[in-house]
PDB file of C-alpha atoms in Angstrom:
ATOM      1  CA  ILE A1187      29.082  41.283  68.827  1.00 95.00           C
ATOM      2  CA  ALA A1188      31.373  38.946  70.731  1.00 96.00           C
ATOM      3  CA  ALA A1189      31.993  41.540  73.455  1.00 95.00           C
ATOM      4  CA  ALA A1190      28.268  42.251  73.812  1.00 94.00           C
ATOM      5  CA  ALA A1191      27.524  38.534  74.120  1.00 95.00           C
ATOM      6  CA  LYS A1192      30.168  38.134  76.816  1.00 94.00           C
ATOM      7  CA  LYS A1193      28.920  41.175  78.721  1.00 93.00           C
ATOM      8  CA  LEU A1194      25.364  39.801  78.748  1.00 91.00           C
ATOM      9  CA  CYS A1195      26.572  36.313  79.799  1.00 91.00           C
ATOM     10  CA  CYS A1196      25.345  34.737  76.570  1.00 92.00           C
ATOM     11  CA  ARG A1197      26.733  31.280  75.898  1.00 93.00           C
ATOM     12  CA  SER A1198      26.269  31.521  72.135  1.00 96.00           C
ATOM     13  CA  VAL A1199      25.680  33.841  69.193  1.00 97.00           C
ATOM     14  CA  ALA A1200      23.393  32.667  66.399  1.00 97.00           C
ATOM     15  CA  PHE A1201      23.451  33.930  62.811  1.00 97.00           C
ATOM     16  CA  THR A1202      19.849  33.773  61.611  1.00 94.00           C
ATOM     17  CA  TYR A1203      16.999  35.243  59.530  1.00 88.00           C
ATOM     18  CA  ASN A1204      19.461  36.264  56.857  1.00 92.00           C
ATOM     19  CA  ASP A1205      21.305  33.046  56.107  1.00 97.00           C
ATOM     20  CA  PRO A1206      24.941  33.406  57.249  1.00 97.00           C
ATOM     21  CA  VAL A1207      26.041  31.764  54.003  1.00 96.00           C
ATOM     22  CA  ILE A1208      25.148  35.094  52.343  1.00 95.00           C
ATOM     23  CA  PHE A1209      27.611  36.990  54.554  1.00 97.00           C
ATOM     24  CA  ALA A1210      29.941  34.058  55.152  1.00 97.00           C
ATOM     25  CA  GLU A1211      33.182  36.025  55.503  1.00 97.00           C
ATOM     26  CA  TYR A1212      31.691  38.306  58.153  1.00 97.00           C
ATOM     27  CA  ALA A1213      30.014  35.400  59.956  1.00 98.00           C
ATOM     28  CA  MET A1214      33.305  33.515  60.128  1.00 98.00           C
ATOM     29  CA  ASP A1215      35.125  36.578  61.496  1.00 98.00           C
ATOM     30  CA  VAL A1216      32.460  37.062  64.172  1.00 98.00           C
ATOM     31  CA  ALA A1217      32.553  33.344  64.965  1.00 98.00           C
ATOM     32  CA  ASP A1218      36.311  33.484  65.515  1.00 98.00           C
ATOM     33  CA  ALA A1219      35.953  36.502  67.813  1.00 98.00           C
ATOM     34  CA  CYS A1220      33.274  34.664  69.789  1.00 98.00           C
ATOM     35  CA  ARG A1221      35.351  31.524  70.169  1.00 98.00           C
ATOM     36  CA  GLU A1222      38.309  33.522  71.465  1.00 98.00           C
ATOM     37  CA  ILE A1223      36.268  34.506  74.542  1.00 97.00           C
ATOM     38  CA  GLY A1224      34.377  31.249  75.034  1.00 97.00           C
ATOM     39  CA  VAL A1225      31.136  32.079  73.192  1.00 97.00           C
ATOM     40  CA  ALA A1226      29.839  29.420  70.789  1.00 98.00           C
ATOM     41  CA  PRO A1227      28.897  30.470  67.223  1.00 98.00           C
ATOM     42  CA  VAL A1228      25.733  28.890  65.771  1.00 98.00           C
ATOM     43  CA  ALA A1229      24.652  28.945  62.114  1.00 98.00           C
ATOM     44  CA  VAL A1230      20.923  28.958  61.381  1.00 98.00           C
ATOM     45  CA  THR A1231      20.856  28.177  57.694  1.00 98.00           C
ATOM     46  CA  ALA A1232      19.026  26.707  54.741  1.00 97.00           C
ATOM     47  CA  GLY A1233      22.061  24.493  54.147  1.00 97.00           C
ATOM     48  CA  TYR A1234      22.302  25.520  50.497  1.00 97.00           C
ATOM     49  CA  MET A1235      26.043  25.412  49.807  1.00 96.00           C
ATOM     50  CA  THR A1236      28.593  24.066  47.370  1.00 96.00           C
ATOM     51  CA  ASP A1237      30.909  21.181  48.185  1.00 96.00           C
ATOM     52  CA  ASP A1238      33.900  23.533  48.210  1.00 95.00           C
ATOM     53  CA  SER A1239      32.399  26.114  50.569  1.00 96.00           C
ATOM     54  CA  ARG A1240      31.146  23.793  53.330  1.00 97.00           C
ATOM     55  CA  PRO A1241      34.508  22.896  54.929  1.00 97.00           C
ATOM     56  CA  GLU A1242      35.712  26.503  55.071  1.00 97.00           C
ATOM     57  CA  PHE A1243      32.461  27.748  56.619  1.00 98.00           C
ATOM     58  CA  TYR A1244      31.763  25.009  59.151  1.00 98.00           C
ATOM     59  CA  GLN A1245      35.263  24.866  60.609  1.00 98.00           C
ATOM     60  CA  HIS A1246      34.316  28.176  62.270  1.00 98.00           C
ATOM     61  CA  MET A1247      30.950  26.975  63.679  1.00 98.00           C
ATOM     62  CA  ASP A1248      30.207  24.996  66.829  1.00 98.00           C
ATOM     63  CA  ALA A1249      26.566  24.257  66.031  1.00 98.00           C
ATOM     64  CA  ALA A1250      23.977  24.635  63.290  1.00 98.00           C
ATOM     65  CA  ASN A1251      20.268  24.431  62.716  1.00 98.00           C
ATOM     66  CA  VAL A1252      19.535  23.497  59.120  1.00 98.00           C
ATOM     67  CA  ASP A1253      16.152  24.131  57.514  1.00 98.00           C
ATOM     68  CA  LEU A1254      14.998  21.196  55.431  1.00 98.00           C
ATOM     69  CA  LYS A1255      12.263  22.999  53.499  1.00 97.00           C
ATOM     70  CA  GLY A1256      10.632  19.851  52.182  1.00 97.00           C
ATOM     71  CA  PHE A1257      11.539  16.559  50.634  1.00 98.00           C
ATOM     72  CA  THR A1258      10.694  17.036  46.959  1.00 97.00           C
ATOM     73  CA  GLU A1259      12.454  18.914  44.212  1.00 96.00           C
ATOM     74  CA  GLU A1260       9.054  20.450  43.399  1.00 96.00           C
ATOM     75  CA  VAL A1261       8.914  22.230  46.754  1.00 96.00           C
ATOM     76  CA  TYR A1262      12.448  23.547  46.373  1.00 97.00           C
ATOM     77  CA  HIS A1263      11.900  24.711  42.778  1.00 96.00           C
ATOM     78  CA  LYS A1264       8.497  26.282  43.453  1.00 94.00           C
ATOM     79  CA  LEU A1265       9.019  27.926  46.843  1.00 94.00           C
ATOM     80  CA  CYS A1266      12.779  28.317  47.186  1.00 93.00           C
ATOM     81  CA  PHE A1267      14.002  28.617  43.591  1.00 94.00           C
ATOM     82  CA  GLY A1268      16.620  26.053  44.529  1.00 95.00           C
ATOM     83  CA  GLU A1269      17.325  22.341  44.658  1.00 97.00           C
ATOM     84  CA  LEU A1270      16.960  19.703  47.350  1.00 98.00           C
ATOM     85  CA  ALA A1271      20.141  17.729  46.670  1.00 97.00           C
ATOM     86  CA  PRO A1272      22.683  20.316  47.953  1.00 97.00           C
ATOM     87  CA  VAL A1273      20.780  20.595  51.240  1.00 98.00           C
ATOM     88  CA  LEU A1274      20.841  16.834  51.723  1.00 98.00           C
ATOM     89  CA  ASP A1275      24.565  16.897  50.934  1.00 98.00           C
ATOM     90  CA  THR A1276      25.091  19.532  53.645  1.00 98.00           C
ATOM     91  CA  LEU A1277      23.235  17.414  56.194  1.00 98.00           C
ATOM     92  CA  LYS A1278      25.313  14.337  55.345  1.00 98.00           C
ATOM     93  CA  TYR A1279      28.491  16.413  55.465  1.00 98.00           C
ATOM     94  CA  LEU A1280      27.666  17.737  58.937  1.00 98.00           C
ATOM     95  CA  ARG A1281      26.813  14.290  60.228  1.00 98.00           C
ATOM     96  CA  HIS A1282      29.719  12.320  58.821  1.00 98.00           C
ATOM     97  CA  GLU A1283      32.570  14.774  58.288  1.00 98.00           C
ATOM     98  CA  THR A1284      32.376  17.276  61.170  1.00 98.00           C
ATOM     99  CA  ASP A1285      31.971  17.511  64.933  1.00 97.00           C
ATOM    100  CA  VAL A1286      29.456  20.353  64.569  1.00 98.00           C
ATOM    101  CA  TRP A1287      26.366  19.750  66.692  1.00 98.00           C
ATOM    102  CA  PHE A1288      23.403  20.220  64.373  1.00 98.00           C
ATOM    103  CA  GLU A1289      19.642  19.929  64.367  1.00 98.00           C
ATOM    104  CA  VAL A1290      17.113  20.004  61.531  1.00 98.00           C
ATOM    105  CA  THR A1291      13.924  22.064  61.234  1.00 98.00           C
ATOM    106  CA  THR A1292      11.086  21.574  58.754  1.00 98.00           C
ATOM    107  CA  LEU A1293       8.344  24.192  58.508  1.00 98.00           C
ATOM    108  CA  LEU A1294       5.204  22.310  57.509  1.00 98.00           C
ATOM    109  CA  ILE A1295       3.141  24.380  55.068  1.00 98.00           C
ATOM    110  CA  PRO A1296      -0.404  23.121  54.419  1.00 98.00           C
ATOM    111  CA  GLY A1297      -0.750  21.686  50.938  1.00 97.00           C
ATOM    112  CA  GLU A1298       2.934  22.084  50.088  1.00 97.00           C
ATOM    113  CA  ASN A1299       5.156  19.751  52.111  1.00 97.00           C
ATOM    114  CA  ASP A1300       2.940  18.294  54.853  1.00 98.00           C
ATOM    115  CA  SER A1301       1.603  15.079  53.326  1.00 97.00           C
ATOM    116  CA  PRO A1302       2.120  11.888  55.369  1.00 98.00           C
ATOM    117  CA  ALA A1303       3.708  10.265  52.310  1.00 98.00           C
ATOM    118  CA  GLU A1304       6.348  12.995  52.039  1.00 98.00           C
ATOM    119  CA  ILE A1305       7.073  12.923  55.785  1.00 98.00           C
ATOM    120  CA  ASP A1306       7.361   9.133  55.625  1.00 98.00           C
ATOM    121  CA  LYS A1307       9.863   9.308  52.758  1.00 98.00           C
ATOM    122  CA  ALA A1308      11.862  12.058  54.457  1.00 98.00           C
ATOM    123  CA  SER A1309      11.957  10.058  57.700  1.00 98.00           C
ATOM    124  CA  ASP A1310      13.355   7.037  55.899  1.00 98.00           C
ATOM    125  CA  TRP A1311      16.137   9.159  54.399  1.00 98.00           C
ATOM    126  CA  PHE A1312      16.788  10.853  57.740  1.00 98.00           C
ATOM    127  CA  ALA A1313      17.153   7.551  59.590  1.00 98.00           C
ATOM    128  CA  ALA A1314      19.377   5.992  56.910  1.00 98.00           C
ATOM    129  CA  ASN A1315      21.690   8.987  56.423  1.00 98.00           C
ATOM    130  CA  LEU A1316      21.720  10.918  59.702  1.00 98.00           C
ATOM    131  CA  GLY A1317      20.867   8.216  62.235  1.00 98.00           C
ATOM    132  CA  PRO A1318      18.450   8.196  65.176  1.00 98.00           C
ATOM    133  CA  ASP A1319      20.063  10.865  67.353  1.00 98.00           C
ATOM    134  CA  VAL A1320      19.964  14.035  65.231  1.00 98.00           C
ATOM    135  CA  PRO A1321      17.071  16.188  66.515  1.00 98.00           C
ATOM    136  CA  TRP A1322      14.312  17.077  64.039  1.00 98.00           C
ATOM    137  CA  HIS A1323      11.835  19.897  64.647  1.00 98.00           C
ATOM    138  CA  PHE A1324       8.501  20.123  62.834  1.00 98.00           C
ATOM    139  CA  THR A1325       7.242  23.701  63.122  1.00 98.00           C
ATOM    140  CA  ALA A1326       3.927  25.370  62.335  1.00 98.00           C
ATOM    141  CA  PHE A1327       3.512  27.804  59.448  1.00 98.00           C
ATOM    142  CA  HIS A1328       1.541  31.034  59.754  1.00 97.00           C
ATOM    143  CA  PRO A1329       0.590  33.251  56.791  1.00 96.00           C
ATOM    144  CA  ASP A1330       2.957  36.191  56.369  1.00 95.00           C
ATOM    145  CA  TYR A1331       4.683  38.457  53.854  1.00 93.00           C
ATOM    146  CA  LYS A1332       4.341  36.932  50.363  1.00 91.00           C
ATOM    147  CA  MET A1333       2.547  33.745  51.398  1.00 94.00           C
ATOM    148  CA  LEU A1334      -0.830  34.852  52.688  1.00 96.00           C
ATOM    149  CA  ASP A1335      -2.914  32.289  50.800  1.00 95.00           C
ATOM    150  CA  LYS A1336      -2.107  29.375  53.115  1.00 96.00           C
ATOM    151  CA  PRO A1337      -3.758  28.695  56.487  1.00 97.00           C
ATOM    152  CA  HIS A1338      -2.008  28.115  59.796  1.00 97.00           C
ATOM    153  CA  THR A1339      -0.644  24.605  60.188  1.00 98.00           C
ATOM    154  CA  PRO A1340      -3.036  22.551  62.349  1.00 97.00           C
ATOM    155  CA  PRO A1341      -1.348  21.177  65.488  1.00 97.00           C
ATOM    156  CA  ALA A1342      -2.554  17.708  64.493  1.00 98.00           C
ATOM    157  CA  THR A1343      -0.389  17.883  61.362  1.00 98.00           C
ATOM    158  CA  LEU A1344       2.719  18.440  63.476  1.00 98.00           C
ATOM    159  CA  THR A1345       1.778  15.639  65.864  1.00 98.00           C
ATOM    160  CA  LEU A1346       1.256  13.234  62.967  1.00 98.00           C
ATOM    161  CA  ALA A1347       4.620  14.158  61.434  1.00 98.00           C
ATOM    162  CA  ARG A1348       6.318  13.622  64.783  1.00 98.00           C
ATOM    163  CA  ASP A1349       4.630  10.232  65.178  1.00 98.00           C
ATOM    164  CA  ILE A1350       5.713   9.134  61.687  1.00 98.00           C
ATOM    165  CA  ALA A1351       9.343  10.105  62.312  1.00 98.00           C
ATOM    166  CA  ARG A1352       9.433   8.463  65.737  1.00 98.00           C
ATOM    167  CA  LYS A1353       8.047   5.225  64.308  1.00 98.00           C
ATOM    168  CA  LYS A1354      11.032   5.200  61.936  1.00 98.00           C
ATOM    169  CA  GLY A1355      13.332   5.047  64.960  1.00 98.00           C
ATOM    170  CA  LEU A1356      14.184   8.740  65.294  1.00 98.00           C
ATOM    171  CA  ARG A1357      14.560   9.473  68.996  1.00 98.00           C
ATOM    172  CA  TYR A1358      14.454  13.248  69.276  1.00 98.00           C
ATOM    173  CA  VAL A1359      11.585  14.656  67.236  1.00 98.00           C
ATOM    174  CA  TYR A1360       9.832  17.849  68.292  1.00 98.00           C
ATOM    175  CA  THR A1361       6.906  20.099  67.435  1.00 98.00           C
ATOM    176  CA  GLY A1362       7.340  23.870  67.387  1.00 97.00           C
ATOM    177  CA  ASN A1363       5.493  27.173  66.975  1.00 96.00           C
ATOM    178  CA  VAL A1364       2.550  25.611  68.833  1.00 96.00           C
ATOM    179  CA  HIS A1365       1.788  25.087  72.498  1.00 95.00           C
ATOM    180  CA  ASP A1366       2.594  21.396  72.836  1.00 97.00           C
ATOM    181  CA  LYS A1367       4.428  20.526  76.035  1.00 96.00           C
ATOM    182  CA  ASN A1368       4.551  16.831  75.125  1.00 97.00           C
ATOM    183  CA  GLY A1369       5.898  17.384  71.607  1.00 98.00           C
ATOM    184  CA  GLY A1370       8.342  20.064  72.699  1.00 97.00           C
ATOM    185  CA  SER A1371       9.911  18.116  75.551  1.00 98.00           C
ATOM    186  CA  THR A1372      12.718  15.546  75.516  1.00 98.00           C
ATOM    187  CA  TRP A1373      11.870  11.989  76.574  1.00 98.00           C
ATOM    188  CA  CYS A1374      14.359   9.255  77.459  1.00 98.00           C
ATOM    189  CA  PRO A1375      14.658   6.603  74.721  1.00 98.00           C
ATOM    190  CA  GLY A1376      15.762   4.143  77.396  1.00 97.00           C
ATOM    191  CA  CYS A1377      12.974   4.294  79.977  1.00 98.00           C
ATOM    192  CA  GLY A1378      10.475   6.718  78.443  1.00 97.00           C
ATOM    193  CA  ARG A1379      10.628   9.180  81.360  1.00 98.00           C
ATOM    194  CA  LEU A1380      10.549  12.959  80.948  1.00 98.00           C
ATOM    195  CA  LEU A1381      14.064  14.400  80.721  1.00 97.00           C
ATOM    196  CA  ILE A1382      13.667  18.053  79.731  1.00 97.00           C
ATOM    197  CA  GLU A1383      10.279  19.701  80.060  1.00 97.00           C
ATOM    198  CA  ARG A1384       9.676  22.617  77.698  1.00 95.00           C
ATOM    199  CA  ASP A1385       6.578  24.799  77.862  1.00 93.00           C
ATOM    200  CA  TRP A1386       7.010  27.431  75.164  1.00 90.00           C
ATOM    201  CA  HIS A1387      10.239  29.156  76.268  1.00 88.00           C
ATOM    202  CA  VAL A1388      10.088  27.995  79.880  1.00 92.00           C
ATOM    203  CA  LEU A1389      12.005  24.982  81.178  1.00 94.00           C
ATOM    204  CA  GLY A1390      10.396  22.756  83.817  1.00 94.00           C
ATOM    205  CA  GLU A1391      11.640  19.346  84.900  1.00 95.00           C
ATOM    206  CA  TRP A1392      15.335  18.693  84.259  1.00 96.00           C
ATOM    207  CA  ASN A1393      16.237  15.066  84.768  1.00 97.00           C
ATOM    208  CA  LEU A1394      19.708  14.946  83.248  1.00 96.00           C
ATOM    209  CA  LYS A1395      23.033  14.525  84.959  1.00 94.00           C
ATOM    210  CA  GLU A1396      26.152  14.746  82.817  1.00 92.00           C
ATOM    211  CA  ASN A1397      24.173  13.949  79.656  1.00 95.00           C
ATOM    212  CA  ARG A1398      22.534  10.897  81.229  1.00 97.00           C
ATOM    213  CA  CYS A1399      18.992  10.135  82.294  1.00 98.00           C
ATOM    214  CA  VAL A1400      18.821  10.265  86.099  1.00 97.00           C
ATOM    215  CA  TYR A1401      16.402   7.325  86.113  1.00 98.00           C
ATOM    216  CA  CYS A1402      18.069   4.725  83.890  1.00 98.00           C
ATOM    217  CA  GLY A1403      21.463   6.181  82.929  1.00 98.00           C
ATOM    218  CA  PHE A1404      20.749   6.320  79.181  1.00 98.00           C
ATOM    219  CA  GLU A1405      23.244   8.690  77.533  1.00 98.00           C
ATOM    220  CA  ILE A1406      21.648  11.589  75.670  1.00 98.00           C
ATOM    221  CA  PRO A1407      23.622  13.165  72.806  1.00 97.00           C
ATOM    222  CA  GLY A1408      23.973  16.921  72.871  1.00 96.00           C
ATOM    223  CA  HIS A1409      25.436  19.767  74.891  1.00 93.00           C
ATOM    224  CA  PHE A1410      23.610  20.405  78.159  1.00 92.00           C
ATOM    225  CA  ALA A1411      24.109  22.605  81.191  1.00 87.00           C
ATOM    226  CA  ASN A1412      24.206  21.056  84.643  1.00 86.00           C
ATOM    227  CA  LYS A1413      20.921  22.742  85.501  1.00 88.00           C
ATOM    228  CA  PRO A1414      18.186  24.534  83.545  1.00 89.00           C
ATOM    229  CA  GLY A1415      18.375  28.231  82.864  1.00 87.00           C
ATOM    230  CA  THR A1416      15.746  30.708  84.004  1.00 87.00           C
ATOM    231  CA  TRP A1417      15.685  33.206  81.151  1.00 88.00           C
ATOM    232  CA  GLY A1418      12.260  32.146  79.857  1.00 88.00           C
ATOM    233  CA  ALA A1419      10.435  34.273  77.290  1.00 87.00           C
ATOM    234  CA  ARG A1420      12.134  37.586  78.121  1.00 88.00           C
ATOM    235  CA  ARG A1421      13.593  39.804  75.438  1.00 89.00           C
ATOM    236  CA  MET A1422      16.436  42.227  76.004  1.00 88.00           C
ATOM    237  CA  PRO A1423      17.639  44.962  73.635  1.00 89.00           C
ATOM    238  CA  VAL A1424      21.359  44.783  72.914  1.00 88.00           C
ATOM    239  CA  SER A1425      23.547  47.824  72.350  1.00 84.00           C
ATOM    240  CA  LEU A1426      26.702  47.358  70.287  1.00 85.00           C
ATOM    241  CA  ASN A1427      28.013  50.835  71.068  1.00 76.00           C
TER     242      ASN A1427
END
């Protein structure tokens, strides 16, 4: 995997769709092989781990995207057969005890975890425990597999969630799985100008220089290239032979 990533000029390898926590030993071995040749390993995970397992796993990762499935124990018990508290502990661990760059994603499912009251409560916790600079993505649900009884998430629901979180002081809140150039782009907290324009998988304006806004100099947390890439929405099959 590491060799294939290097050959294709990939800057990172992400473990996703099956949570890497399930195959942690293999994920850590692959991550080490990637790091040896300058490829960054990224964990895409539900964040459901024990206190003892987090340090061993995350010392091998450079970045993570953690799914926060909702902000009630009811949602976690009913839909995930799990608990909310360990996920919140993982988020706090990443923020306060590691240098791993991480972002949070919440899939908003109509009638399950999309109420303004729940988003408001989650935003308060997010601001108090993770701070204003951790990115948070609200993404749209579509009916699939075993959950066919729920409708698509209306774009207005995502926009409202983003507005609620931003009003709590969170600076980098995004909408996803919908065509929303405004909600998917990065805006400068200092001057309000457009920094990174995103239109689905295509990058447009790029107004960053060394992690700073070119207009007002506000420093933006994260890991950015000097110029935008041009890959876009293409897909490429990968051979590991």
